[in-house]
Coordinates of N, CA and C in Angstrom, one line a residue:
M1 N 85.1 38.8 76.8 CA 85.0 37.7 76.0 C 85.1 37.7 74.7
S2 N 86.0 36.9 74.0 CA 86.3 37.1 72.5 C 85.2 36.3 71.8
T3 N 84.7 37.1 70.8 CA 84.0 36.6 69.8 C 84.7 36.7 68.2
T4 N 85.8 37.0 68.4 CA 86.5 37.2 67.1 C 87.6 36.4 66.9
R5 N 88.5 36.1 68.0 CA 89.7 35.7 68.1 C 89.4 34.0 67.9
P6 N 90.3 33.4 66.9 CA 90.0 32.0 66.7 C 90.3 31.1 68.0
Y7 N 91.4 31.4 68.4 CA 91.7 30.6 69.5 C 92.3 31.7 70.6
S8 N 91.9 30.9 72.0 CA 92.2 32.1 73.3 C 93.7 32.0 73.3
P9 N 94.1 32.8 74.2 CA 95.5 33.2 74.4 C 96.3 32.2 74.8
G10 N 97.6 32.0 74.2 CA 98.3 31.1 74.5 C 98.0 29.5 73.6
D11 N 97.2 29.5 73.1 CA 96.5 28.3 72.6 C 97.2 28.3 70.9
R12 N 97.9 27.4 70.9 CA 98.5 27.1 69.5 C 97.8 26.7 68.2
G13 N 96.5 26.5 68.4 CA 95.4 26.2 67.5 C 95.3 24.6 67.5
P14 N 94.5 24.1 66.4 CA 94.3 22.7 66.5 C 95.7 21.8 66.4
E15 N 95.7 20.7 66.8 CA 96.6 19.6 66.9 C 96.9 19.2 65.7
P16 N 97.9 19.0 65.3 CA 98.3 18.4 64.0 C 97.6 17.0 63.9
S17 N 97.5 16.7 62.5 CA 96.5 15.4 62.3 C 97.2 14.0 63.0
G18 N 96.4 13.2 63.3 CA 96.8 12.0 64.2 C 97.4 12.0 65.7
A19 N 97.0 13.4 66.2 CA 97.8 13.6 67.4 C 96.4 13.2 68.6
S20 N 95.4 13.0 68.4 CA 94.5 12.3 69.1 C 94.6 11.3 70.0
G21 N 95.6 10.3 69.4 CA 95.7 9.1 70.1 C 94.8 7.8 70.0
A22 N 95.0 6.7 70.5 CA 94.2 5.5 70.1 C 92.8 5.9 70.8
S23 N 92.1 4.7 70.3 CA 90.5 4.8 70.9 C 90.5 4.1 72.3
E24 N 89.8 4.6 73.1 CA 89.9 3.9 74.6 C 88.4 3.5 75.0
G25 N 88.2 2.2 75.5 CA 87.2 1.5 76.2 C 86.6 1.0 75.0
G26 N 87.0 0.4 73.9 CA 86.1 0.1 72.8 C 85.8 1.1 71.6
A27 N 85.0 0.7 70.6 CA 84.7 1.4 69.5 C 83.9 2.3 69.9
P28 N 84.1 3.8 69.3 CA 82.9 4.6 69.8 C 81.8 4.6 69.2
E29 N 80.7 5.3 69.4 CA 79.5 5.4 68.7 C 79.4 5.6 67.3
A30 N 78.6 5.2 66.5 CA 78.4 5.7 65.3 C 78.5 7.2 65.2
G31 N 79.6 7.4 64.2 CA 79.6 9.1 63.8 C 80.6 9.6 64.9
A32 N 80.9 9.0 65.7 CA 81.9 9.3 66.9 C 83.1 8.8 66.5
S33 N 84.4 9.4 67.2 CA 85.8 9.2 67.5 C 86.2 9.5 68.7
A34 N 87.1 8.7 69.2 CA 87.5 9.0 70.4 C 89.0 8.8 70.5
G35 N 89.7 9.6 71.3 CA 91.2 9.6 71.5 C 91.7 10.0 72.9
G36 N 92.9 9.5 73.0 CA 93.7 9.7 74.4 C 93.5 8.6 75.5
A37 N 94.0 8.9 76.7 CA 94.0 8.0 77.5 C 93.4 8.6 79.0
A38 N 93.2 7.7 79.8 CA 92.5 8.5 81.0 C 93.7 9.0 81.9
M39 N 93.1 9.8 82.8 CA 94.0 10.7 83.5 C 94.9 9.8 84.4
P40 N 96.1 10.3 84.4 CA 97.0 9.7 85.2 C 96.8 9.9 86.7
S41 N 96.9 8.9 87.6 CA 96.5 8.8 88.8 C 97.6 9.6 89.7
D42 N 98.6 9.7 89.0 CA 100.0 10.6 89.8 C 99.8 12.1 89.4
G43 N 98.9 12.6 88.6 CA 98.5 14.0 88.4 C 99.8 14.6 87.3
S44 N 100.3 13.8 86.6 CA 101.3 14.3 85.5 C 100.5 14.7 84.5
R45 N 101.4 15.4 83.8 CA 100.8 16.0 82.7 C 100.4 15.1 81.5
R46 N 99.1 15.2 80.8 CA 98.6 14.4 80.0 C 98.7 15.1 78.8
P47 N 98.6 14.3 77.6 CA 98.6 14.9 76.3 C 97.2 15.2 76.0
R48 N 97.0 16.3 75.1 CA 95.8 16.7 74.8 C 94.9 15.4 74.0
Q49 N 93.9 15.5 74.7 CA 93.1 14.4 74.1 C 91.6 14.7 73.1
E50 N 91.1 14.1 72.5 CA 90.0 14.8 71.2 C 89.1 13.7 71.0
R51 N 88.0 14.1 71.0 CA 86.7 13.1 70.6 C 85.7 14.2 69.7
R52 N 85.4 13.5 68.7 CA 84.5 13.8 67.7 C 83.1 13.0 67.4
L53 N 82.1 13.9 67.2 CA 80.9 13.5 67.3 C 80.1 14.2 66.0
R54 N 80.0 13.6 65.1 CA 79.1 13.8 63.8 C 77.7 14.0 64.3
L55 N 77.0 15.4 64.0 CA 75.7 15.7 64.3 C 74.7 15.9 63.1
G56 N 75.1 16.2 62.1 CA 74.5 16.3 60.8 C 73.7 15.3 60.4
G57 N 72.3 15.8 60.4 CA 71.3 15.0 59.9 C 70.8 13.9 61.1
E58 N 71.1 14.0 62.4 CA 70.8 13.1 63.5 C 69.4 14.1 64.0
S59 N 68.8 13.2 64.6 CA 67.8 13.7 65.4 C 68.0 13.9 67.1
G60 N 67.5 14.5 67.8 CA 67.8 14.7 69.1 C 69.1 14.9 69.3
V61 N 69.8 16.1 68.7 CA 71.3 16.1 68.9 C 71.6 16.7 70.1
V62 N 70.6 17.5 71.0 CA 71.0 18.1 72.4 C 71.2 16.8 73.3
P63 N 70.6 16.1 73.6 CA 70.7 14.8 74.4 C 71.9 13.9 73.9
L64 N 71.9 13.8 72.7 CA 73.2 12.8 72.0 C 74.5 13.5 72.3
A65 N 74.3 14.8 72.1 CA 75.8 15.5 72.6 C 76.2 15.6 74.0
R66 N 75.0 15.7 74.6 CA 75.1 15.6 76.2 C 75.9 14.3 76.7
D67 N 75.4 13.3 75.9 CA 75.6 12.0 76.2 C 77.1 11.7 76.1
F68 N 77.4 11.9 75.0 CA 78.5 11.8 74.3 C 79.8 12.6 75.0
T69 N 79.5 13.7 75.4 CA 80.3 14.6 76.6 C 80.6 14.0 77.8
R70 N 79.3 13.6 78.4 CA 79.5 12.7 79.5 C 80.3 11.6 79.6
Q71 N 80.0 10.8 78.6 CA 81.2 9.6 78.3 C 82.7 10.1 78.2
A72 N 82.7 11.2 77.5 CA 84.3 11.7 77.6 C 84.6 12.2 78.9
L73 N 83.8 13.0 79.5 CA 84.2 13.0 80.9 C 84.6 12.2 81.8
Y74 N 83.8 10.8 81.7 CA 84.0 9.7 82.7 C 85.6 9.1 82.1
A75 N 85.6 9.2 80.9 CA 87.0 8.6 80.3 C 88.2 9.2 80.5
W76 N 88.1 10.9 80.6 CA 89.1 11.5 81.0 C 89.1 11.9 82.5
G77 N 88.4 11.2 83.5 CA 88.5 11.3 84.8 C 87.9 12.7 85.4
W78 N 87.1 13.2 84.7 CA 86.6 14.4 85.4 C 85.2 13.8 86.1
L79 N 84.7 12.7 85.7 CA 83.6 12.1 86.7 C 84.0 10.7 86.8
P80 N 83.5 10.1 87.8 CA 82.7 10.6 88.7 C 83.4 11.6 89.7
A81 N 82.9 12.6 89.6 CA 83.8 13.7 90.8 C 83.7 13.8 92.2
A82 N 85.0 13.8 92.7 CA 85.4 13.6 94.1 C 84.8 14.6 95.0
S83 N 84.4 15.9 94.5 CA 84.3 16.9 95.1 C 83.1 17.6 94.5
A84 N 82.6 18.5 95.4 CA 81.2 19.4 94.8 C 81.8 20.3 93.8
D85 N 83.1 20.9 94.0 CA 83.9 21.7 92.7 C 84.0 20.8 91.6
Q86 N 84.6 19.8 91.7 CA 84.6 19.0 90.3 C 83.2 18.5 89.7
R87 N 82.3 18.1 90.5 CA 81.1 18.1 90.1 C 80.3 19.2 89.4
A88 N 80.7 20.1 90.0 CA 80.3 21.7 89.5 C 80.6 21.8 87.9
A89 N 82.0 21.6 88.0 CA 82.9 21.6 86.7 C 82.5 20.8 85.8
A90 N 82.0 19.5 85.9 CA 81.6 18.6 85.0 C 80.2 19.1 84.6
E91 N 79.4 19.6 85.3 CA 78.0 20.0 84.9 C 78.1 21.4 84.0
D92 N 79.2 22.2 84.3 CA 79.1 23.4 83.5 C 79.6 23.0 82.1
V93 N 80.3 22.0 81.6 CA 80.9 21.5 80.6 C 79.5 21.2 79.8
L94 N 78.7 20.1 80.5 CA 77.5 19.5 80.0 C 76.4 20.7 79.4
L95 N 76.4 21.6 80.6 CA 75.3 22.9 80.4 C 75.9 23.7 79.1
V96 N 77.2 23.9 78.8 CA 77.8 24.8 77.7 C 77.6 23.8 76.3
V97 N 77.7 22.6 76.5 CA 77.5 22.1 75.2 C 76.1 21.9 74.8
S98 N 75.3 21.9 75.9 CA 73.8 21.8 75.5 C 73.4 23.3 74.8
E99 N 74.1 24.4 75.6 CA 73.9 25.9 74.8 C 74.2 25.9 73.7
L100 N 75.4 25.4 73.1 CA 76.3 25.5 71.9 C 75.4 25.0 70.9
V101 N 74.9 23.6 71.4 CA 74.3 22.7 70.2 C 72.9 23.3 70.1
T102 N 71.9 23.5 71.0 CA 70.9 24.2 71.2 C 70.9 25.4 70.2
N103 N 71.8 26.4 70.4 CA 72.0 27.6 69.4 C 72.1 27.2 67.8
A104 N 73.0 26.1 67.8 CA 73.3 25.7 66.3 C 71.8 25.2 65.9
C105 N 71.0 24.3 66.7 CA 69.5 24.2 66.2 C 68.6 25.2 65.8
L106 N 68.9 26.2 66.7 CA 67.8 27.4 66.6 C 68.4 28.4 65.7
H107 N 69.6 28.6 65.4 CA 69.9 29.9 64.7 C 70.7 29.5 63.6
A108 N 71.2 28.4 63.3 CA 72.0 28.2 62.3 C 72.0 26.8 61.4
E109 N 70.8 26.6 61.1 CA 70.5 25.4 60.4 C 70.8 23.9 60.8
G110 N 71.2 23.9 62.2 CA 71.6 22.8 62.9 C 73.2 22.4 63.0
P111 N 73.4 21.7 64.0 CA 75.1 21.3 64.1 C 75.5 20.4 63.1
D112 N 76.7 20.5 62.9 CA 77.4 19.3 61.8 C 78.0 18.5 62.9
E113 N 78.9 19.0 63.9 CA 79.9 18.2 64.4 C 80.0 18.9 65.7
L114 N 80.3 18.1 66.8 CA 81.2 18.3 68.1 C 82.3 17.9 68.2
V115 N 83.2 18.6 68.7 CA 84.8 18.4 69.1 C 85.0 18.7 70.5
L116 N 85.5 17.9 71.3 CA 85.9 17.9 72.7 C 87.1 17.9 72.8
A117 N 88.1 18.8 73.1 CA 89.5 18.4 73.1 C 90.0 19.0 75.0
C118 N 90.8 18.1 75.4 CA 91.0 18.5 76.7 C 92.4 18.0 77.3
D119 N 93.0 18.8 78.0 CA 94.3 18.7 78.4 C 94.2 18.7 80.0
N120 N 95.5 18.8 80.8 CA 95.3 19.0 82.3 C 94.5 20.3 82.4
K121 N 94.7 21.4 81.7 CA 94.2 22.7 82.4 C 92.9 23.3 81.7
V122 N 92.4 22.6 80.7 CA 91.2 23.5 79.9 C 90.6 22.3 79.1
I123 N 89.4 22.2 78.9 CA 88.5 21.5 78.1 C 88.0 22.4 77.0
R124 N 88.2 22.1 75.6 CA 87.6 22.9 74.7 C 86.5 22.3 73.7
L125 N 85.5 23.1 73.9 CA 84.3 22.4 73.0 C 84.0 23.3 71.7
E126 N 83.9 22.7 70.8 CA 83.8 23.0 69.4 C 82.4 22.6 68.7
V127 N 81.5 23.4 68.4 CA 80.3 23.0 67.6 C 80.4 23.8 66.2
T128 N 80.6 23.0 65.3 CA 80.4 23.4 63.8 C 78.9 23.3 63.4
D129 N 78.6 24.2 62.4 CA 77.3 24.6 61.9 C 77.6 25.1 60.6
R130 N 76.2 25.3 59.8 CA 75.9 25.8 58.5 C 75.6 27.2 58.6
G131 N 75.3 27.7 59.7 CA 74.9 28.9 59.6 C 75.8 30.4 59.5
S132 N 75.2 31.4 59.0 CA 75.9 32.5 58.8 C 76.1 33.6 59.8
G133 N 75.0 33.5 60.8 CA 74.9 34.5 61.7 C 76.2 34.6 62.7
Q134 N 76.0 35.4 63.8 CA 77.2 35.8 64.6 C 76.9 35.5 66.0
P135 N 76.9 34.5 66.8 CA 76.4 34.5 68.1 C 77.1 35.5 69.1
A136 N 76.0 36.2 69.9 CA 76.4 36.8 70.7 C 75.3 37.1 72.2
P137 N 75.8 37.4 73.0 CA 74.9 37.3 74.5 C 74.1 38.5 74.0
R138 N 72.9 38.4 74.6 CA 71.7 39.3 74.2 C 72.0 40.4 75.1
T139 N 72.1 41.8 74.7 CA 72.5 42.9 75.3 C 71.3 43.8 75.3
P140 N 70.6 44.5 76.5 CA 71.1 44.0 77.7 C 70.4 42.3 78.1
H141 N 71.1 41.9 79.0 CA 70.7 40.5 79.4 C 69.5 41.0 80.3
R142 N 68.5 40.5 80.2 CA 67.2 40.4 81.2 C 67.0 39.1 81.5
A143 N 67.4 38.7 83.0 CA 67.2 37.5 83.6 C 65.7 37.0 83.6
G144 N 64.8 37.9 83.7 CA 63.5 37.5 84.2 C 62.7 37.3 82.7
R145 N 63.2 37.4 81.6 CA 62.4 37.1 80.3 C 63.0 35.9 79.8
P146 N 62.0 35.1 79.0 CA 62.3 33.9 78.8 C 63.1 33.9 77.4
G147 N 64.1 33.0 77.3 CA 64.8 33.0 76.0 C 66.0 33.9 76.0
G148 N 66.9 33.8 75.1 CA 67.9 34.7 74.8 C 69.1 34.6 76.2
H149 N 69.2 33.4 76.9 CA 70.3 33.4 77.7 C 71.4 32.8 77.5
G150 N 71.2 31.8 76.4 CA 72.4 31.0 76.0 C 73.8 31.2 75.8
M151 N 74.0 32.5 75.1 CA 75.4 32.9 75.0 C 75.9 33.4 76.4
F152 N 74.7 34.1 77.0 CA 75.0 34.8 78.2 C 75.7 33.8 79.1
I153 N 75.2 32.5 79.2 CA 75.5 31.6 80.2 C 77.1 30.8 79.6
V154 N 77.1 30.8 78.4 CA 78.4 30.5 77.9 C 79.8 31.7 78.2
Q155 N 79.2 32.9 78.2 CA 80.0 33.9 78.6 C 80.5 34.0 80.0
R156 N 79.4 33.5 80.9 CA 79.7 33.6 82.1 C 80.5 32.4 82.8
L157 N 80.3 31.1 82.2 CA 81.1 30.0 82.6 C 82.3 29.7 82.0
C158 N 82.5 30.3 80.8 CA 83.7 29.8 80.0 C 84.8 30.9 80.4
L159 N 86.2 30.4 80.4 CA 87.5 31.2 80.2 C 87.2 31.9 79.1
D160 N 87.0 31.7 78.0 CA 86.8 32.5 76.7 C 86.0 31.5 75.8
W161 N 85.6 32.3 74.6 CA 85.0 31.7 73.6 C 84.9 32.5 72.5
G162 N 84.8 31.9 71.3 CA 84.8 32.7 70.2 C 84.4 32.1 68.7
V163 N 84.4 32.8 67.9 CA 83.9 32.0 66.4 C 84.9 31.9 65.3
V164 N 85.0 30.8 64.9 CA 86.1 30.8 63.8 C 85.3 30.4 62.3
R165 N 85.7 31.4 61.3 CA 85.0 31.0 60.0 C 86.3 30.8 59.0
T166 N 85.8 30.0 58.2 CA 86.8 29.3 57.0 C 86.5 30.3 55.7
P167 N 87.4 31.1 55.5 CA 87.3 32.0 54.1 C 86.6 31.1 52.9
G168 N 85.8 31.6 52.5 CA 85.2 30.7 51.1 C 84.3 29.7 51.5
A169 N 84.0 29.5 52.8 CA 83.2 28.3 52.9 C 82.0 28.7 53.9
S170 N 80.7 28.0 54.0 CA 79.6 28.5 54.7 C 79.8 27.9 56.0
G171 N 79.2 28.5 57.0 CA 79.3 28.1 58.4 C 80.3 28.6 59.4
K172 N 80.3 27.9 60.4 CA 81.4 28.5 61.3 C 81.6 27.4 62.5
T173 N 82.7 27.8 63.4 CA 82.8 26.9 64.3 C 82.7 27.9 65.6
V174 N 81.9 27.6 66.5 CA 81.9 28.2 67.8 C 82.4 27.5 68.8
W175 N 83.6 28.1 69.2 CA 84.4 27.5 70.3 C 84.1 27.9 71.9
A176 N 84.5 27.1 72.7 CA 84.4 27.6 74.1 C 85.3 26.8 75.2
E177 N 85.9 27.5 75.9 CA 87.0 26.8 76.6 C 86.5 27.2 78.1
L178 N 86.7 25.9 78.8 CA 86.4 25.8 80.4 C 87.5 25.1 81.3
G179 N 88.0 25.9 82.2 CA 89.0 25.4 83.3 C 88.6 23.9 83.6
A180 N 89.6 23.0 83.7 CA 89.7 21.9 84.4 C 89.5 21.6 85.7
P181 N 88.6 20.7 86.5 CA 88.7 20.9 87.9 C 89.9 20.7 88.5
A182 N 90.0 21.4 89.9 CA 91.2 21.0 90.6 C 91.3 19.8 91.3

């Protein structure tokens, strides 16, 4: 798993501005933006969809991030799940969001923003924070000890993950990608 590559193999990076599409299902929550259309019923390729949630200065950010992510999963057709595998894929996404946001709270002065981006193959989660540390799975991982499991869980559940830093700016963006349900 990568902790230095800013984008996973084959990823062309962030979409050009304005590529996220129109709002769906009404206005997004305060501090949130939404984009894209629901999954086509014929299984055809859909454009990349993106949603953003500002978290800086908010309280209760972990449940807020999970609720925001759950709403996106419903809008994008991941939920309600038609099979156990689809349900497990959605639960994995919610768990990884919880872990990334929690890590930003515990180790990085709190999260600033959560970005969710989805296409037919992958969902990409990004949590931006003001911290200078480098997330890494605790080595060796000791399953029986409390704490220190967050990045191990991210590493195990995700196709890939990494950290993006902007030169000359404080903070970082921790990203993770999970496969879309079959």
